[in-house]
Amino acid sequence: MENGNSEHEISVSHPTSYLETMMHLFKGNVGSGIFALGDGFKHAGLLLAPPLTIFLGIICVHAQHILVRCNEEVTRRVNDPVATSGFAGTVEMCFATGPLALRKYSVFMRKVVNVFLCITQLGFCCVYFVFIATNMKQVLDVHGIEMDVHQHMAVILIPIMLSTWIRNLKYLVPVSSLANFLVIAGYIATMYIMCHDLPPIRERDYVASWHDLPLFFGTVIYSFEGITLVLPLKNEMKKPNNFNKPLGVLNVGMVIVGTMFVAMGFISYLKYGDAVAGSVTLNLETKEVLPQCIKIAISLSILFTYALQFYVPVAIMWPQMVNQFGPFKWPIVAETVFRSALCFLTFILAEAIPQLGLFISLVGAVSSTALALIFPPIIEMVVCWQNASLGIFTIAKDVMIVVIGLLGFVTGTYESLTSIIQAFSK
């Protein structure tokens, strides 16, 4: 039996410290999504958005704790850390060791999780194309180099595709650290610029119309999407039990991240109102030097992150391709062709949907919701059922999280697709 995720977890030979793990957690959660939160807050209103963001954040972090606990329990049951090392492997083993009636679904569940993992990661990759191209267009327009957004995407396809040819994650680690630094610098500078001359709060909607809420939901869930990293990060720690204890990496890291999210969303929407863009960097006055630097820094950071996000779907899909069509005469050439084709697919999708904010909502609603809110409570019920520790409280809580997830999934997908179709018909 091949195991879900073990062969493609981001593994480094040296175990990480508390602070190093915190930095990785940070990078996994603070990306293009944080700059979209102003657009998200616009769809909920200035007073409703912050508590809702905190509420969704708490649910997402709770779901991450569920995943870690279920992982620990099934690892104890099967006594095979390799089989349960990743998200998909954990879900598979929860079902394989769960109630007899559910055991036959274990391989199917692993495949479903892997499909959602691939959709999520490739969705991120599509968003990155739009994000970099729209920001770079603004910077280059100022300097008289005027091209269409689609032409910008074609230009950045070259460095992005070259970065996907790196087959060893070890070479991506220093690049990831640089991306981390650039995105934090960009965040601080963006907040600094926006905090000047803020309009009074009464000029903004306190509560937006309720049918805009699904778009808010999609954007926030997209931003909180760090659940795919939780198990690899924990497994890489010197002291793994420091990951999910009360003042562990997960809680402390996510409180900092959540605070940054609320601050960014609130200030962005307060500053620009309904004019706030799908990424607030697009609202900054491009004629000045600092905003140009911010746009370049964040675009570079996202460019460097593409290969890391891309790594997960390749590691899930490539072994399947080898099983199906291999062995290949020139395996490295075959893999490089496959990587290039997959990268080109994300480029084509990005060209098709140029609306950044709607794209982010769609990715968040479709795939992030399933991974962050729907699978963890389901596996908790499966695991507790087998332990005979499934109380009424656990059932009620897990069913509530699944219902919130499904509601967000259905309404968010519907609203995003409707808005995308409207944007096209204009």
Short mmCIF file of C-alpha atoms in Angstrom, two decimals:
data_model
loop_
_atom_site.label_atom_id
_atom_site.label_comp_id
_atom_site.label_asym_id
_atom_site.label_seq_id
_atom_site.Cartn_x
_atom_site.Cartn_y
_atom_site.Cartn_z
CA MET A 1 0.00 0.00 0.00
CA GLU A 2 1.47 3.36 -0.97
CA ASN A 3 0.98 5.90 1.74
CA GLY A 4 -0.81 9.14 1.22
CA ASN A 5 1.62 11.86 2.00
CA SER A 6 4.78 10.37 3.40
CA GLU A 7 6.84 10.62 0.27
CA HIS A 8 6.26 14.31 -0.20
CA GLU A 9 6.32 15.92 3.17
CA ILE A 10 8.72 18.82 3.45
CA SER A 11 11.37 16.94 5.37
CA VAL A 12 14.68 18.38 6.44
CA SER A 13 17.33 16.25 8.09
CA HIS A 14 17.77 18.54 11.11
CA PRO A 15 14.78 18.85 13.47
CA THR A 16 13.51 22.41 13.89
CA SER A 17 13.34 24.53 17.04
CA TYR A 18 10.25 26.28 18.42
CA LEU A 19 11.12 29.55 16.66
CA GLU A 20 12.05 27.96 13.34
CA THR A 21 8.76 26.06 13.31
CA MET A 22 6.95 29.31 14.12
CA MET A 23 8.57 30.94 11.06
CA HIS A 24 7.46 28.07 8.81
CA LEU A 25 3.92 28.24 10.22
CA PHE A 26 3.99 31.97 9.59
CA LYS A 27 5.07 31.52 5.97
CA GLY A 28 2.33 28.95 5.43
CA ASN A 29 -0.38 31.36 6.58
CA VAL A 30 0.86 34.81 5.54
CA GLY A 31 0.89 35.03 1.77
CA SER A 32 -1.24 36.60 -0.94
CA GLY A 33 -4.37 36.00 1.17
CA ILE A 34 -3.51 38.57 3.84
CA PHE A 35 -3.53 41.40 1.28
CA ALA A 36 -6.99 40.28 0.07
CA LEU A 37 -8.60 40.71 3.49
CA GLY A 38 -9.67 44.32 2.84
CA ASP A 39 -11.73 42.99 -0.05
CA GLY A 40 -13.04 40.27 2.30
CA PHE A 41 -13.99 42.80 5.01
CA LYS A 42 -15.88 44.83 2.38
CA HIS A 43 -18.22 41.83 1.99
CA ALA A 44 -18.98 41.64 5.73
CA GLY A 45 -18.78 45.24 7.02
CA LEU A 46 -16.42 47.02 9.38
CA LEU A 47 -18.01 45.87 12.64
CA LEU A 48 -19.15 42.38 11.63
CA ALA A 49 -15.93 41.29 9.89
CA PRO A 50 -13.44 41.31 12.84
CA PRO A 51 -15.49 39.05 15.21
CA LEU A 52 -16.40 36.76 12.29
CA THR A 53 -12.73 36.51 11.26
CA ILE A 54 -11.74 35.63 14.84
CA PHE A 55 -14.58 33.08 15.04
CA LEU A 56 -13.54 31.39 11.77
CA GLY A 57 -9.90 31.54 12.88
CA ILE A 58 -10.71 29.75 16.16
CA ILE A 59 -12.63 27.04 14.26
CA CYS A 60 -9.75 26.57 11.78
CA VAL A 61 -7.16 26.30 14.56
CA HIS A 62 -9.42 23.91 16.50
CA ALA A 63 -9.69 21.76 13.34
CA GLN A 64 -5.87 21.76 13.10
CA HIS A 65 -5.69 20.53 16.72
CA ILE A 66 -8.22 17.80 15.85
CA LEU A 67 -6.00 16.69 12.94
CA VAL A 68 -2.92 16.53 15.20
CA ARG A 69 -4.78 14.57 17.92
CA CYS A 70 -6.27 12.09 15.43
CA ASN A 71 -2.83 11.70 13.86
CA GLU A 72 -1.30 10.88 17.28
CA GLU A 73 -4.08 8.39 18.04
CA VAL A 74 -3.87 6.46 14.72
CA THR A 75 -0.06 6.47 14.83
CA ARG A 76 -0.36 4.80 18.25
CA ARG A 77 -2.85 2.28 16.80
CA VAL A 78 -0.94 1.21 13.69
CA ASN A 79 2.52 1.92 15.15
CA ASP A 80 3.72 3.11 11.73
CA PRO A 81 4.66 6.82 11.69
CA VAL A 82 5.32 6.64 7.92
CA ALA A 83 1.75 5.57 7.05
CA THR A 84 0.27 8.44 9.05
CA SER A 85 2.84 11.14 8.32
CA GLY A 86 0.62 13.42 6.25
CA PHE A 87 -2.95 14.72 6.01
CA ALA A 88 -4.16 12.11 3.49
CA GLY A 89 -2.36 9.26 5.26
CA THR A 90 -3.93 10.27 8.58
CA VAL A 91 -7.45 10.38 7.09
CA GLU A 92 -6.88 6.98 5.45
CA MET A 93 -5.68 5.39 8.71
CA CYS A 94 -8.55 6.95 10.72
CA PHE A 95 -10.97 5.13 8.44
CA ALA A 96 -8.82 1.95 8.17
CA THR A 97 -8.77 1.57 11.98
CA GLY A 98 -12.27 2.99 12.53
CA PRO A 99 -15.70 1.30 12.74
CA LEU A 100 -15.88 -1.86 10.61
CA ALA A 101 -18.56 -0.43 8.30
CA LEU A 102 -16.29 2.49 7.34
CA ARG A 103 -13.01 0.61 6.81
CA LYS A 104 -13.68 -0.15 3.15
CA TYR A 105 -13.73 3.61 2.42
CA SER A 106 -10.20 4.27 3.72
CA VAL A 107 -8.38 4.30 0.35
CA PHE A 108 -11.23 6.27 -1.25
CA MET A 109 -11.00 8.91 1.51
CA ARG A 110 -7.24 9.23 1.01
CA LYS A 111 -7.82 9.84 -2.70
CA VAL A 112 -10.52 12.44 -1.98
CA VAL A 113 -8.20 14.34 0.40
CA ASN A 114 -5.39 14.20 -2.17
CA VAL A 115 -7.71 15.61 -4.86
CA PHE A 116 -8.62 18.53 -2.58
CA LEU A 117 -4.95 19.04 -1.68
CA CYS A 118 -4.08 19.26 -5.37
CA ILE A 119 -6.98 21.62 -6.15
CA THR A 120 -6.05 23.87 -3.21
CA GLN A 121 -2.34 24.08 -3.99
CA LEU A 122 -2.86 24.54 -7.75
CA GLY A 123 -5.54 27.13 -6.95
CA PHE A 124 -2.95 29.04 -4.92
CA CYS A 125 -0.57 28.79 -7.88
CA CYS A 126 -3.21 30.29 -10.21
CA VAL A 127 -3.83 33.15 -7.77
CA TYR A 128 -0.08 33.83 -7.65
CA PHE A 129 0.03 34.44 -11.42
CA VAL A 130 -2.78 37.00 -11.22
CA PHE A 131 -1.32 38.59 -8.08
CA ILE A 132 2.20 39.09 -9.49
CA ALA A 133 0.98 40.22 -12.92
CA THR A 134 -1.48 42.85 -11.62
CA ASN A 135 1.07 44.30 -9.18
CA MET A 136 3.92 44.37 -11.72
CA LYS A 137 1.68 45.99 -14.34
CA GLN A 138 1.09 48.97 -12.01
CA VAL A 139 4.82 49.40 -11.31
CA LEU A 140 5.90 49.12 -14.96
CA ASP A 141 3.08 51.38 -16.21
CA VAL A 142 4.59 54.23 -14.16
CA HIS A 143 7.90 53.71 -15.95
CA GLY A 144 6.23 53.82 -19.36
CA ILE A 145 6.37 50.07 -20.02
CA GLU A 146 2.68 49.52 -20.73
CA MET A 147 1.47 45.98 -21.36
CA ASP A 148 -1.74 44.07 -20.81
CA VAL A 149 -2.08 41.97 -17.61
CA HIS A 150 -2.17 38.85 -19.81
CA GLN A 151 1.18 39.79 -21.36
CA HIS A 152 2.65 40.28 -17.89
CA MET A 153 1.49 36.78 -16.97
CA ALA A 154 3.20 35.40 -20.08
CA VAL A 155 6.46 37.12 -19.03
CA ILE A 156 6.41 35.79 -15.46
CA LEU A 157 5.54 32.30 -16.75
CA ILE A 158 9.23 31.91 -17.68
CA PRO A 159 10.84 32.40 -14.21
CA ILE A 160 7.97 30.55 -12.52
CA MET A 161 8.29 27.55 -14.82
CA LEU A 162 12.06 27.47 -14.30
CA SER A 163 11.53 27.49 -10.51
CA THR A 164 9.24 24.44 -10.79
CA TRP A 165 12.10 22.45 -12.33
CA ILE A 166 13.85 22.40 -8.93
CA ARG A 167 13.13 18.85 -7.81
CA ASN A 168 14.81 18.95 -4.41
CA LEU A 169 13.16 20.91 -1.62
CA LYS A 170 16.50 21.48 0.08
CA TYR A 171 17.31 24.11 -2.55
CA LEU A 172 14.00 25.89 -1.93
CA VAL A 173 14.57 26.45 1.81
CA PRO A 174 16.83 29.58 1.53
CA VAL A 175 14.43 30.99 -1.09
CA SER A 176 11.55 30.44 1.32
CA SER A 177 13.39 32.38 4.06
CA LEU A 178 13.91 35.30 1.68
CA ALA A 179 10.21 35.19 0.72
CA ASN A 180 9.34 35.33 4.42
CA PHE A 181 11.44 38.43 4.96
CA LEU A 182 10.00 40.21 1.88
CA VAL A 183 6.37 39.53 2.79
CA ILE A 184 6.84 40.76 6.39
CA ALA A 185 8.61 43.92 5.17
CA GLY A 186 5.80 44.43 2.64
CA TYR A 187 3.13 43.97 5.32
CA ILE A 188 4.73 46.50 7.71
CA ALA A 189 5.29 49.08 4.96
CA THR A 190 1.72 48.65 3.63
CA MET A 191 0.25 49.16 7.11
CA TYR A 192 2.50 52.19 7.61
CA ILE A 193 1.26 53.84 4.39
CA MET A 194 -2.42 53.06 5.04
CA CYS A 195 -2.45 54.38 8.61
CA HIS A 196 -1.94 57.97 7.36
CA ASP A 197 -5.11 60.09 6.95
CA LEU A 198 -7.65 57.38 7.81
CA PRO A 199 -11.28 58.46 7.23
CA PRO A 200 -13.77 58.33 10.16
CA ILE A 201 -15.32 54.91 10.79
CA ARG A 202 -18.86 56.20 10.14
CA GLU A 203 -18.06 56.53 6.40
CA ARG A 204 -17.99 52.73 6.01
CA ASP A 205 -20.71 50.04 6.14
CA TYR A 206 -20.82 48.53 9.63
CA VAL A 207 -22.62 45.41 8.36
CA ALA A 208 -22.68 44.48 4.67
CA SER A 209 -25.66 42.85 2.95
CA TRP A 210 -26.00 39.20 3.95
CA HIS A 211 -25.68 37.77 0.44
CA ASP A 212 -22.12 39.15 0.25
CA LEU A 213 -21.07 37.09 3.31
CA PRO A 214 -20.12 33.96 1.31
CA LEU A 215 -17.42 35.97 -0.52
CA PHE A 216 -16.10 37.13 2.86
CA PHE A 217 -16.12 33.53 4.07
CA GLY A 218 -14.16 32.29 1.04
CA THR A 219 -11.49 34.99 1.39
CA VAL A 220 -10.95 34.40 5.13
CA ILE A 221 -10.79 30.60 4.80
CA TYR A 222 -8.35 31.02 1.90
CA SER A 223 -6.16 33.16 4.18
CA PHE A 224 -6.28 30.71 7.11
CA GLU A 225 -5.28 27.79 4.91
CA GLY A 226 -2.30 26.40 6.77
CA ILE A 227 -3.74 23.00 7.68
CA THR A 228 -1.70 21.15 5.03
CA LEU A 229 1.47 22.22 6.87
CA VAL A 230 0.44 21.25 10.38
CA LEU A 231 1.61 17.61 10.42
CA PRO A 232 4.89 18.09 8.50
CA LEU A 233 5.82 20.99 10.81
CA LYS A 234 5.02 19.01 13.96
CA ASN A 235 6.95 15.96 12.70
CA GLU A 236 10.01 18.10 12.02
CA MET A 237 10.27 19.55 15.54
CA LYS A 238 12.99 18.59 18.03
CA LYS A 239 10.21 18.37 20.63
CA PRO A 240 6.99 17.61 18.73
CA ASN A 241 4.86 17.95 21.88
CA ASN A 242 5.74 21.69 21.88
CA PHE A 243 3.62 22.04 18.76
CA ASN A 244 0.07 21.68 20.03
CA LYS A 245 0.21 22.34 23.78
CA PRO A 246 -1.62 25.48 25.11
CA LEU A 247 1.34 27.84 24.54
CA GLY A 248 2.73 25.74 21.70
CA VAL A 249 3.71 26.85 18.21
CA LEU A 250 0.23 26.36 16.76
CA ASN A 251 -1.73 28.50 19.24
CA VAL A 252 0.85 31.27 19.69
CA GLY A 253 1.60 31.42 15.95
CA MET A 254 -2.07 31.54 14.94
CA VAL A 255 -2.93 34.25 17.50
CA ILE A 256 -0.19 36.44 15.95
CA VAL A 257 -1.34 35.59 12.42
CA GLY A 258 -5.02 36.20 13.31
CA THR A 259 -4.18 39.60 14.83
CA MET A 260 -2.30 40.56 11.65
CA PHE A 261 -5.28 39.43 9.54
CA VAL A 262 -7.82 41.50 11.47
CA ALA A 263 -5.55 44.57 11.48
CA MET A 264 -4.90 44.34 7.74
CA GLY A 265 -8.55 43.71 6.81
CA PHE A 266 -9.89 46.47 9.07
CA ILE A 267 -7.39 49.18 8.06
CA SER A 268 -7.58 48.30 4.32
CA TYR A 269 -11.37 48.53 4.21
CA LEU A 270 -11.47 51.63 6.46
CA LYS A 271 -8.90 53.37 4.24
CA TYR A 272 -10.26 52.53 0.76
CA GLY A 273 -13.92 51.57 1.38
CA ASP A 274 -15.69 49.97 -1.57
CA ALA A 275 -12.75 50.87 -3.81
CA VAL A 276 -10.50 48.35 -1.99
CA ALA A 277 -8.94 45.96 -4.53
CA GLY A 278 -8.59 42.16 -4.56
CA SER A 279 -5.12 42.83 -3.16
CA VAL A 280 -4.75 46.06 -1.18
CA THR A 281 -1.27 46.56 -2.69
CA LEU A 282 -3.12 47.53 -5.90
CA ASN A 283 -4.68 50.51 -4.06
CA LEU A 284 -1.33 52.03 -3.06
CA GLU A 285 -0.29 55.16 -4.95
CA THR A 286 2.17 53.74 -7.47
CA LYS A 287 3.82 57.04 -8.43
CA GLU A 288 5.76 57.09 -5.14
CA VAL A 289 8.87 54.99 -4.52
CA LEU A 290 7.81 53.14 -1.33
CA PRO A 291 4.60 51.65 -2.82
CA GLN A 292 6.61 50.56 -5.89
CA CYS A 293 9.11 48.81 -3.59
CA ILE A 294 6.26 47.14 -1.67
CA LYS A 295 4.69 45.81 -4.87
CA ILE A 296 8.00 44.50 -6.16
CA ALA A 297 8.94 42.93 -2.78
CA ILE A 298 5.61 41.17 -2.31
CA SER A 299 5.51 40.03 -5.95
CA LEU A 300 9.01 38.54 -5.56
CA SER A 301 7.99 36.88 -2.31
CA ILE A 302 4.97 35.27 -4.01
CA LEU A 303 7.13 34.29 -7.00
CA PHE A 304 9.53 32.48 -4.63
CA THR A 305 6.63 30.75 -2.87
CA TYR A 306 5.14 29.33 -6.09
CA ALA A 307 7.57 26.39 -6.30
CA LEU A 308 6.90 25.44 -2.65
CA GLN A 309 3.11 25.38 -3.14
CA PHE A 310 3.59 23.54 -6.44
CA TYR A 311 5.70 20.85 -4.74
CA VAL A 312 2.73 19.22 -2.98
CA PRO A 313 0.52 18.45 -6.03
CA VAL A 314 3.54 17.21 -8.02
CA ALA A 315 4.51 14.87 -5.18
CA ILE A 316 0.95 13.50 -5.08
CA MET A 317 0.40 13.23 -8.84
CA TRP A 318 3.81 12.23 -10.20
CA PRO A 319 4.04 8.81 -8.43
CA GLN A 320 0.54 8.07 -9.82
CA MET A 321 1.74 8.98 -13.32
CA VAL A 322 4.76 6.65 -12.94
CA ASN A 323 2.48 3.81 -11.75
CA GLN A 324 0.14 4.41 -14.69
CA PHE A 325 2.54 5.10 -17.59
CA GLY A 326 6.04 4.33 -16.28
CA PRO A 327 8.76 3.38 -15.95
CA PHE A 328 10.06 6.12 -18.25
CA LYS A 329 13.22 5.84 -20.32
CA TRP A 330 14.43 9.26 -19.09
CA PRO A 331 12.68 9.75 -15.72
CA ILE A 332 14.09 13.23 -15.00
CA VAL A 333 13.09 14.52 -18.45
CA ALA A 334 9.64 12.97 -18.07
CA GLU A 335 9.15 14.59 -14.65
CA THR A 336 10.32 17.98 -15.91
CA VAL A 337 7.87 17.79 -18.83
CA PHE A 338 5.08 16.87 -16.39
CA ARG A 339 5.99 19.77 -14.06
CA SER A 340 6.06 22.19 -17.00
CA ALA A 341 2.67 21.02 -18.26
CA LEU A 342 1.11 21.37 -14.81
CA CYS A 343 2.63 24.84 -14.38
CA PHE A 344 1.29 25.80 -17.82
CA LEU A 345 -2.18 24.62 -16.75
CA THR A 346 -2.16 27.02 -13.75
CA PHE A 347 -1.06 29.78 -16.14
CA ILE A 348 -3.98 29.08 -18.54
CA LEU A 349 -6.49 29.07 -15.65
CA ALA A 350 -5.06 32.35 -14.32
CA GLU A 351 -5.37 33.90 -17.80
CA ALA A 352 -9.03 32.81 -17.89
CA ILE A 353 -10.03 34.41 -14.55
CA PRO A 354 -8.30 37.77 -14.20
CA GLN A 355 -10.42 38.94 -11.22
CA LEU A 356 -8.10 38.43 -8.25
CA GLY A 357 -10.58 38.88 -5.38
CA LEU A 358 -13.17 36.53 -6.90
CA PHE A 359 -10.52 33.93 -7.71
CA ILE A 360 -9.33 33.95 -4.07
CA SER A 361 -12.92 33.55 -2.81
CA LEU A 362 -13.49 30.67 -5.20
CA VAL A 363 -10.34 28.76 -4.18
CA GLY A 364 -11.15 29.40 -0.51
CA ALA A 365 -14.76 28.25 -0.81
CA VAL A 366 -14.16 25.17 -2.95
CA SER A 367 -11.08 23.46 -1.64
CA SER A 368 -9.76 25.25 1.43
CA THR A 369 -13.11 24.77 3.19
CA ALA A 370 -13.07 21.02 2.65
CA LEU A 371 -9.55 20.64 4.04
CA ALA A 372 -9.82 23.15 6.87
CA LEU A 373 -13.38 22.58 8.12
CA ILE A 374 -14.96 19.40 6.74
CA PHE A 375 -12.39 16.56 6.94
CA PRO A 376 -11.02 17.15 10.51
CA PRO A 377 -14.38 16.93 12.38
CA ILE A 378 -15.35 13.87 10.31
CA ILE A 379 -12.17 11.98 11.25
CA GLU A 380 -12.58 13.01 14.90
CA MET A 381 -16.01 11.36 14.97
CA VAL A 382 -14.59 8.25 13.26
CA VAL A 383 -11.68 7.99 15.74
CA CYS A 384 -13.78 8.68 18.87
CA TRP A 385 -16.43 6.19 17.71
CA GLN A 386 -13.81 3.45 17.74
CA ASN A 387 -12.52 4.57 21.16
CA ALA A 388 -16.08 4.63 22.53
CA SER A 389 -15.28 8.19 23.70
CA LEU A 390 -17.77 9.89 21.39
CA GLY A 391 -19.86 12.09 23.69
CA ILE A 392 -22.88 14.22 22.76
CA PHE A 393 -20.75 17.37 23.03
CA THR A 394 -18.17 16.10 20.54
CA ILE A 395 -20.89 15.06 18.07
CA ALA A 396 -22.69 18.43 18.37
CA LYS A 397 -19.45 20.42 17.97
CA ASP A 398 -18.18 18.37 15.00
CA VAL A 399 -21.54 18.43 13.24
CA MET A 400 -21.69 22.22 13.74
CA ILE A 401 -18.22 22.67 12.19
CA VAL A 402 -19.13 20.42 9.23
CA VAL A 403 -22.39 22.36 8.70
CA ILE A 404 -20.52 25.71 8.77
CA GLY A 405 -18.02 24.22 6.31
CA LEU A 406 -20.72 22.90 3.96
CA LEU A 407 -22.68 26.18 4.10
CA GLY A 408 -19.55 28.13 3.25
CA PHE A 409 -18.61 25.61 0.57
CA VAL A 410 -21.96 25.74 -1.24
CA THR A 411 -22.79 29.45 -0.87
CA GLY A 412 -19.19 30.63 -1.35
CA THR A 413 -18.72 28.59 -4.53
CA TYR A 414 -22.08 29.75 -5.90
CA GLU A 415 -21.46 33.45 -5.13
CA SER A 416 -17.88 33.40 -6.46
CA LEU A 417 -18.89 31.69 -9.70
CA THR A 418 -21.88 34.04 -10.16
CA SER A 419 -19.65 37.09 -9.62
CA ILE A 420 -17.00 35.70 -12.00
CA ILE A 421 -19.66 35.16 -14.70
CA GLN A 422 -20.95 38.73 -14.14
CA ALA A 423 -17.39 40.09 -14.41
CA PHE A 424 -17.00 38.29 -17.76
CA SER A 425 -20.31 39.50 -19.17
CA LYS A 426 -19.21 43.11 -18.59
#
